[in-house]
C-alpha cells in the first residue's frame, strides 16, 4: 500500500496521458473515464454464490452469470417448419389437379413415416414447429394452396406462387439458431428475462451466479442527523439525505447488497477505525463528505492511515471535484473506497457516474463500463467551464433535453424530477449531442 497518487506540477509519474490544469490545480486524470478505469482495473470480482438448496433456490434475475452456459443440443433440435403449410419435394410441384395429403406433422410429435414414393404424388400437412418428414425438402405456405376434401381423403391444389418455392424454403434447419456445444450466455453477463429464457431453452434454470456485492455507505459530518429524527432541529443541523439518495440508487441494482451505516463524526482516529472495520465485512465502501481541503475533512487522511492507495483525489468535474478514489488490499482481494463530496447533488451524480460502474466491475460483469446514450440539449446557453460539466436534465417529448437549473450542488430539491445528466467536455457549449447518464 502506498500514499495518495496526488500529482503536482513537475510530477511525471501520474496515471493518464496529460494532466489537466484548472488554475493551479493539477489532476491525476484528464477525464472521469480514465479515473474510473484506473480505479476499477485492479479490483477483484466477488466470488460465486454457494450452491442453493432445493428448498431455497436463488432467483437468478438481475444476477451476474459466473460460468459460461453451453447449448446441450442443436437449436432447433431437428428441421422444423417455419409456418403452417405442406411439406413436399420438388417432384410434387409437378403434380396437377387434386394432390392427396398423405401425412400429418403437428408440433410436439414425431414426424410421420412417409416414403419418398408417397411424396412424389402427395404432401404432408405440417404446422408451425412441426418436424419436417424425411425426404421432404421444402414447405409450401397454406395460403398458396386450395384445400378441399376428396373421397375420404383431404386434397390440395397448387396456386401459382407455390410452383416457384425453392428447396429449403420455410424450413428452420437443425442447429440454425445455435449448434450443440456453442455458447448460449457468456460468464459476466447480467441475467435479464431474455438471457434466462435462452438458458431455459437448454435446460439451465439454476445457473452459477456471483454473489451480491456487499456495499457499506458511510456518511460523515457532525452536522448530520437522521431524517426520521423528531423534535426541534437546529439551524446548523442537516437531515442525512445523502444516505437516502445513495442507498436508493444502489438498491435498484439486483447484484448489490447495500447497508447504510450510522454516520461518522469528524474525528480522524474514529473515522479510520470505522473504515478499517467496514472493509473487514464489505466488498466496497462509499463515503460522503469530508473529502475536500477543510480542517475537518478527514477522509483522505483516514484512508491513507489504513494503508489504502489513493488513485485520485480531485478530478476536473463539476459538481464533485473533490472526489476521492482509493483501493486497499484485503487478503487476496482488492477493495475500492470512494469518497464523494457531501453536497447532495455532487454525491448523487457521482454515485451514478463513478460508484455504479465500479460496483459493476466488482460484481463480475464483463461489460461494466458506462455506455451513455447521446442527447441534444434544447437550450444550452453560452456558459462554459474548464471542467467536465455534469448538467441535470429532463427529457422532452421530442427526445431533446431541458436543463434543470438549481442553486448549486447543495440544492437537493433541484433533483426532484431529474431524469439524468449530460456531461459536457471542458470549454465546450452548444446543443450537442452530449453523453447522457440516466438516473
mmCIF file of C-alpha atoms in Angstrom, residues 95-348:
data_model
loop_
_atom_site.group_PDB
_atom_site.id
_atom_site.type_symbol
_atom_site.label_atom_id
_atom_site.label_comp_id
_atom_site.label_asym_id
_atom_site.label_seq_id
_atom_site.Cartn_x
_atom_site.Cartn_y
_atom_site.Cartn_z
ATOM 1 C CA UNK A 95 -48.457 -32.661 -59.905
ATOM 2 C CA UNK A 96 -51.689 -31.182 -61.203
ATOM 3 C CA UNK A 97 -55.267 -31.493 -60.062
ATOM 4 C CA UNK A 98 -56.018 -32.909 -56.630
ATOM 5 C CA UNK A 99 -52.919 -33.843 -54.622
ATOM 6 C CA UNK A 100 -53.554 -36.142 -51.639
ATOM 7 C CA UNK A 101 -52.489 -35.289 -48.097
ATOM 8 C CA UNK A 102 -50.547 -38.412 -47.092
ATOM 9 C CA UNK A 103 -49.458 -37.455 -43.579
ATOM 10 C CA UNK A 104 -49.716 -35.001 -40.693
ATOM 11 C CA UNK A 105 -46.903 -33.360 -38.684
ATOM 12 C CA UNK A 106 -48.114 -31.225 -35.753
ATOM 13 C CA UNK A 107 -45.749 -29.506 -33.306
ATOM 14 C CA UNK A 108 -44.767 -31.713 -30.392
ATOM 15 C CA UNK A 109 -44.995 -35.019 -32.249
ATOM 16 C CA UNK A 110 -42.635 -37.303 -34.116
ATOM 17 C CA UNK A 111 -42.729 -36.798 -37.879
ATOM 18 C CA UNK A 112 -44.926 -39.169 -39.889
ATOM 19 C CA UNK A 113 -43.232 -42.097 -41.596
ATOM 20 C CA UNK A 114 -43.835 -41.184 -45.227
ATOM 21 C CA UNK A 115 -41.908 -42.816 -48.056
ATOM 22 C CA UNK A 116 -40.215 -40.972 -50.881
ATOM 23 C CA UNK A 117 -42.624 -42.604 -53.305
ATOM 24 C CA UNK A 118 -45.597 -41.245 -51.348
ATOM 25 C CA UNK A 119 -44.118 -37.719 -51.523
ATOM 26 C CA UNK A 120 -43.720 -37.969 -55.309
ATOM 27 C CA UNK A 121 -47.501 -37.825 -55.571
ATOM 28 C CA UNK A 122 -48.638 -36.358 -52.227
ATOM 29 C CA UNK A 123 -47.867 -33.854 -49.434
ATOM 30 C CA UNK A 124 -47.664 -33.852 -45.626
ATOM 31 C CA UNK A 125 -49.727 -31.272 -43.827
ATOM 32 C CA UNK A 126 -47.399 -29.561 -41.339
ATOM 33 C CA UNK A 127 -47.876 -26.963 -38.630
ATOM 34 C CA UNK A 128 -45.501 -24.289 -37.350
ATOM 35 C CA UNK A 129 -42.849 -26.058 -35.271
ATOM 36 C CA UNK A 130 -43.730 -29.471 -36.671
ATOM 37 C CA UNK A 131 -40.837 -31.737 -37.665
ATOM 38 C CA UNK A 132 -40.169 -31.929 -41.381
ATOM 39 C CA UNK A 133 -40.591 -35.540 -42.548
ATOM 40 C CA UNK A 134 -37.684 -37.464 -44.001
ATOM 41 C CA UNK A 135 -37.201 -36.761 -47.737
ATOM 42 C CA UNK A 136 -39.270 -33.504 -47.716
ATOM 43 C CA UNK A 137 -37.113 -30.531 -48.698
ATOM 44 C CA UNK A 138 -39.485 -27.544 -48.663
ATOM 45 C CA UNK A 139 -42.705 -26.280 -47.107
ATOM 46 C CA UNK A 140 -45.422 -24.621 -49.169
ATOM 47 C CA UNK A 141 -47.445 -21.984 -47.380
ATOM 48 C CA UNK A 142 -51.023 -22.965 -46.687
ATOM 49 C CA UNK A 143 -52.243 -19.764 -48.352
ATOM 50 C CA UNK A 144 -50.551 -20.854 -51.618
ATOM 51 C CA UNK A 145 -52.896 -23.841 -51.898
ATOM 52 C CA UNK A 146 -56.565 -24.656 -52.385
ATOM 53 C CA UNK A 147 -57.708 -27.097 -49.717
ATOM 54 C CA UNK A 148 -60.634 -29.472 -50.074
ATOM 55 C CA UNK A 149 -61.816 -32.915 -49.074
ATOM 56 C CA UNK A 150 -61.825 -35.647 -51.699
ATOM 57 C CA UNK A 151 -63.324 -39.092 -51.437
ATOM 58 C CA UNK A 152 -62.376 -39.948 -47.847
ATOM 59 C CA UNK A 153 -59.092 -38.006 -48.041
ATOM 60 C CA UNK A 154 -58.027 -34.372 -47.822
ATOM 61 C CA UNK A 155 -56.519 -32.985 -51.010
ATOM 62 C CA UNK A 156 -54.956 -29.735 -52.161
ATOM 63 C CA UNK A 157 -54.243 -27.962 -55.401
ATOM 64 C CA UNK A 158 -51.319 -25.664 -56.058
ATOM 65 C CA UNK A 159 -51.705 -21.957 -56.642
ATOM 66 C CA UNK A 160 -49.124 -20.318 -58.880
ATOM 67 C CA UNK A 161 -46.864 -18.955 -56.051
ATOM 68 C CA UNK A 162 -46.351 -22.499 -54.776
ATOM 69 C CA UNK A 163 -44.781 -23.656 -58.028
ATOM 70 C CA UNK A 164 -41.682 -21.481 -57.587
ATOM 71 C CA UNK A 165 -40.982 -22.356 -53.922
ATOM 72 C CA UNK A 166 -37.260 -23.269 -53.724
ATOM 73 C CA UNK A 167 -35.682 -26.092 -51.746
ATOM 74 C CA UNK A 168 -35.250 -25.298 -48.045
ATOM 75 C CA UNK A 169 -37.923 -22.627 -48.105
ATOM 76 C CA UNK A 170 -39.955 -22.149 -44.889
ATOM 77 C CA UNK A 171 -37.791 -24.660 -43.011
ATOM 78 C CA UNK A 172 -35.769 -23.844 -39.906
ATOM 79 C CA UNK A 173 -32.840 -26.234 -40.086
ATOM 80 C CA UNK A 174 -31.335 -28.144 -37.169
ATOM 81 C CA UNK A 175 -28.675 -26.055 -35.406
ATOM 82 C CA UNK A 176 -29.625 -22.957 -37.380
ATOM 83 C CA UNK A 177 -30.042 -20.893 -34.221
ATOM 84 C CA UNK A 178 -27.191 -22.473 -32.281
ATOM 85 C CA UNK A 179 -25.218 -25.681 -32.602
ATOM 86 C CA UNK A 180 -24.734 -28.077 -29.676
ATOM 87 C CA UNK A 181 -21.714 -27.094 -27.590
ATOM 88 C CA UNK A 182 -21.795 -23.431 -28.584
ATOM 89 C CA UNK A 183 -22.132 -20.633 -26.053
ATOM 90 C CA UNK A 184 -25.618 -19.530 -25.029
ATOM 91 C CA UNK A 185 -24.756 -16.881 -22.436
ATOM 92 C CA UNK A 186 -21.248 -15.743 -21.539
ATOM 93 C CA UNK A 187 -19.997 -15.537 -17.965
ATOM 94 C CA UNK A 188 -20.091 -11.952 -16.755
ATOM 95 C CA UNK A 189 -23.474 -11.248 -18.333
ATOM 96 C CA UNK A 190 -26.148 -9.750 -16.131
ATOM 97 C CA UNK A 191 -29.160 -12.022 -16.394
ATOM 98 C CA UNK A 192 -32.357 -10.460 -17.656
ATOM 99 C CA UNK A 193 -35.530 -12.102 -18.873
ATOM 100 C CA UNK A 194 -34.112 -12.746 -22.355
ATOM 101 C CA UNK A 195 -30.964 -14.429 -21.019
ATOM 102 C CA UNK A 196 -32.997 -16.583 -18.637
ATOM 103 C CA UNK A 197 -35.280 -17.626 -21.492
ATOM 104 C CA UNK A 198 -32.317 -18.558 -23.689
ATOM 105 C CA UNK A 199 -30.780 -20.675 -20.910
ATOM 106 C CA UNK A 200 -34.098 -22.335 -20.104
ATOM 107 C CA UNK A 201 -34.272 -23.425 -23.744
ATOM 108 C CA UNK A 202 -31.225 -25.573 -22.992
ATOM 109 C CA UNK A 203 -32.363 -26.819 -19.588
ATOM 110 C CA UNK A 204 -30.398 -24.382 -17.420
ATOM 111 C CA UNK A 205 -32.655 -22.942 -14.749
ATOM 112 C CA UNK A 206 -30.266 -22.752 -11.789
ATOM 113 C CA UNK A 207 -27.098 -21.182 -13.201
ATOM 114 C CA UNK A 208 -23.991 -20.385 -11.181
ATOM 115 C CA UNK A 209 -24.029 -16.681 -10.321
ATOM 116 C CA UNK A 210 -21.732 -14.296 -8.497
ATOM 117 C CA UNK A 211 -22.829 -13.387 -5.026
ATOM 118 C CA UNK A 212 -24.097 -9.869 -4.495
ATOM 119 C CA UNK A 213 -21.552 -7.111 -3.921
ATOM 120 C CA UNK A 214 -21.754 -6.040 -0.289
ATOM 121 C CA UNK A 215 -21.544 -2.253 -0.066
ATOM 122 C CA UNK A 216 -21.332 -0.085 3.044
ATOM 123 C CA UNK A 217 -22.486 3.554 2.826
ATOM 124 C CA UNK A 218 -20.954 5.804 5.472
ATOM 125 C CA UNK A 219 -21.866 9.485 5.636
ATOM 126 C CA UNK A 220 -19.626 11.830 7.594
ATOM 127 C CA UNK A 221 -20.198 15.133 9.333
ATOM 128 C CA UNK A 222 -21.014 16.434 12.808
ATOM 129 C CA UNK A 223 -23.908 18.378 11.326
ATOM 130 C CA UNK A 224 -25.862 15.275 10.227
ATOM 131 C CA UNK A 225 -28.941 13.890 11.922
ATOM 132 C CA UNK A 226 -31.182 11.002 10.825
ATOM 133 C CA UNK A 227 -34.009 12.108 8.508
ATOM 134 C CA UNK A 228 -36.580 10.485 10.785
ATOM 135 C CA UNK A 229 -35.381 12.257 13.934
ATOM 136 C CA UNK A 230 -38.224 14.061 15.637
ATOM 137 C CA UNK A 231 -38.129 17.167 17.753
ATOM 138 C CA UNK A 232 -36.536 20.549 17.155
ATOM 139 C CA UNK A 233 -33.757 20.744 14.583
ATOM 140 C CA UNK A 234 -31.093 23.370 14.963
ATOM 141 C CA UNK A 235 -30.173 25.631 12.023
ATOM 142 C CA UNK A 236 -26.691 24.094 11.881
ATOM 143 C CA UNK A 237 -28.036 20.567 11.602
ATOM 144 C CA UNK A 238 -28.799 18.739 8.361
ATOM 145 C CA UNK A 239 -31.006 15.734 7.764
ATOM 146 C CA UNK A 240 -28.972 12.983 6.163
ATOM 147 C CA UNK A 241 -30.478 12.962 2.663
ATOM 148 C CA UNK A 242 -27.260 11.626 1.082
ATOM 149 C CA UNK A 243 -27.691 8.229 2.710
ATOM 150 C CA UNK A 244 -31.239 8.053 1.350
ATOM 151 C CA UNK A 245 -30.190 9.030 -2.192
ATOM 152 C CA UNK A 246 -27.162 6.763 -2.439
ATOM 153 C CA UNK A 247 -28.815 3.716 -0.905
ATOM 154 C CA UNK A 248 -31.852 4.264 -3.127
ATOM 155 C CA UNK A 249 -29.718 4.306 -6.266
ATOM 156 C CA UNK A 250 -27.799 1.193 -5.202
ATOM 157 C CA UNK A 251 -30.825 -0.774 -4.030
ATOM 158 C CA UNK A 252 -32.146 -0.648 -7.579
ATOM 159 C CA UNK A 253 -29.206 -2.858 -8.597
ATOM 160 C CA UNK A 254 -30.115 -6.533 -8.039
ATOM 161 C CA UNK A 255 -26.440 -7.550 -7.937
ATOM 162 C CA UNK A 256 -25.720 -5.223 -4.983
ATOM 163 C CA UNK A 257 -26.491 -5.576 -1.285
ATOM 164 C CA UNK A 258 -26.358 -2.189 0.464
ATOM 165 C CA UNK A 259 -26.126 -1.382 4.154
ATOM 166 C CA UNK A 260 -26.249 2.203 5.419
ATOM 167 C CA UNK A 261 -24.038 2.770 8.458
ATOM 168 C CA UNK A 262 -24.583 5.206 11.328
ATOM 169 C CA UNK A 263 -22.935 8.450 10.319
ATOM 170 C CA UNK A 264 -19.313 9.131 11.213
ATOM 171 C CA UNK A 265 -18.226 12.096 13.304
ATOM 172 C CA UNK A 266 -15.450 14.395 12.121
ATOM 173 C CA UNK A 267 -12.728 12.688 14.177
ATOM 174 C CA UNK A 268 -9.710 11.326 12.327
ATOM 175 C CA UNK A 269 -8.881 8.337 14.532
ATOM 176 C CA UNK A 270 -12.503 7.264 14.899
ATOM 177 C CA UNK A 271 -13.105 7.578 11.160
ATOM 178 C CA UNK A 272 -10.026 5.483 10.376
ATOM 179 C CA UNK A 273 -11.219 2.722 12.698
ATOM 180 C CA UNK A 274 -14.682 2.751 11.160
ATOM 181 C CA UNK A 275 -13.267 2.491 7.652
ATOM 182 C CA UNK A 276 -10.985 -0.400 8.583
ATOM 183 C CA UNK A 277 -13.782 -2.257 10.379
ATOM 184 C CA UNK A 278 -16.196 -1.868 7.469
ATOM 185 C CA UNK A 279 -13.659 -3.143 4.957
ATOM 186 C CA UNK A 280 -13.410 -6.335 7.040
ATOM 187 C CA UNK A 281 -17.069 -7.065 6.290
ATOM 188 C CA UNK A 282 -17.890 -5.358 2.989
ATOM 189 C CA UNK A 283 -16.603 -5.505 -0.585
ATOM 190 C CA UNK A 284 -16.749 -1.751 -1.150
ATOM 191 C CA UNK A 285 -17.066 1.374 0.939
ATOM 192 C CA UNK A 286 -18.823 4.568 -0.138
ATOM 193 C CA UNK A 287 -18.283 7.682 1.972
ATOM 194 C CA UNK A 288 -19.814 11.119 1.627
ATOM 195 C CA UNK A 289 -18.405 14.357 2.970
ATOM 196 C CA UNK A 290 -15.018 15.133 4.418
ATOM 197 C CA UNK A 291 -13.061 14.833 1.153
ATOM 198 C CA UNK A 292 -12.227 18.469 0.461
ATOM 199 C CA UNK A 293 -9.452 20.642 1.912
ATOM 200 C CA UNK A 294 -11.094 21.912 5.116
ATOM 201 C CA UNK A 295 -9.721 21.487 8.604
ATOM 202 C CA UNK A 296 -12.413 18.889 9.372
ATOM 203 C CA UNK A 297 -12.173 16.976 6.092
ATOM 204 C CA UNK A 298 -10.513 13.820 7.418
ATOM 205 C CA UNK A 299 -11.444 11.212 4.792
ATOM 206 C CA UNK A 300 -8.200 11.482 2.712
ATOM 207 C CA UNK A 301 -6.003 11.189 5.796
ATOM 208 C CA UNK A 302 -8.096 8.365 7.263
ATOM 209 C CA UNK A 303 -7.934 6.418 4.006
ATOM 210 C CA UNK A 304 -4.184 6.824 3.865
ATOM 211 C CA UNK A 305 -3.822 5.877 7.546
ATOM 212 C CA UNK A 306 -5.350 2.418 6.990
ATOM 213 C CA UNK A 307 -2.829 1.670 4.224
ATOM 214 C CA UNK A 308 -5.070 2.299 1.221
ATOM 215 C CA UNK A 309 -3.629 3.611 -2.020
ATOM 216 C CA UNK A 310 -5.278 6.752 -3.321
ATOM 217 C CA UNK A 311 -5.772 6.508 -7.095
ATOM 218 C CA UNK A 312 -7.214 10.004 -7.424
ATOM 219 C CA UNK A 313 -8.239 12.883 -5.209
ATOM 220 C CA UNK A 314 -9.850 15.785 -7.034
ATOM 221 C CA UNK A 315 -10.837 15.495 -10.665
ATOM 222 C CA UNK A 316 -11.745 18.064 -13.338
ATOM 223 C CA UNK A 317 -15.503 17.644 -12.915
ATOM 224 C CA UNK A 318 -18.388 19.770 -11.685
ATOM 225 C CA UNK A 319 -20.098 19.060 -9.441
ATOM 226 C CA UNK A 320 -17.904 16.779 -7.391
ATOM 227 C CA UNK A 321 -14.343 17.984 -7.983
ATOM 228 C CA UNK A 322 -13.049 16.845 -4.524
ATOM 229 C CA UNK A 323 -13.992 13.186 -5.220
ATOM 230 C CA UNK A 324 -11.575 10.535 -3.943
ATOM 231 C CA UNK A 325 -10.965 7.026 -5.211
ATOM 232 C CA UNK A 326 -8.726 4.533 -3.423
ATOM 233 C CA UNK A 327 -8.049 0.805 -3.240
ATOM 234 C CA UNK A 328 -6.951 -1.378 -0.356
ATOM 235 C CA UNK A 329 -5.548 -4.881 -0.401
ATOM 236 C CA UNK A 330 -7.525 -7.142 1.882
ATOM 237 C CA UNK A 331 -6.151 -10.669 1.840
ATOM 238 C CA UNK A 332 -6.405 -11.931 -1.723
ATOM 239 C CA UNK A 333 -8.904 -9.277 -2.751
ATOM 240 C CA UNK A 334 -8.669 -5.632 -3.712
ATOM 241 C CA UNK A 335 -11.475 -3.410 -2.459
ATOM 242 C CA UNK A 336 -12.468 0.102 -3.545
ATOM 243 C CA UNK A 337 -13.136 3.136 -1.402
ATOM 244 C CA UNK A 338 -14.991 6.026 -2.978
ATOM 245 C CA UNK A 339 -15.175 9.328 -1.126
ATOM 246 C CA UNK A 340 -17.937 11.523 -2.521
ATOM 247 C CA UNK A 341 -18.397 15.199 -1.692
ATOM 248 C CA UNK A 342 -21.039 15.932 0.915
ATOM 249 C CA UNK A 343 -23.108 18.270 -1.230
ATOM 250 C CA UNK A 344 -26.185 16.232 -2.233
ATOM 251 C CA UNK A 345 -26.139 16.959 -5.979
ATOM 252 C CA UNK A 346 -22.450 16.046 -6.137
ATOM 253 C CA UNK A 347 -22.953 12.863 -4.125
ATOM 254 C CA UNK A 348 -25.934 11.749 -6.193
#
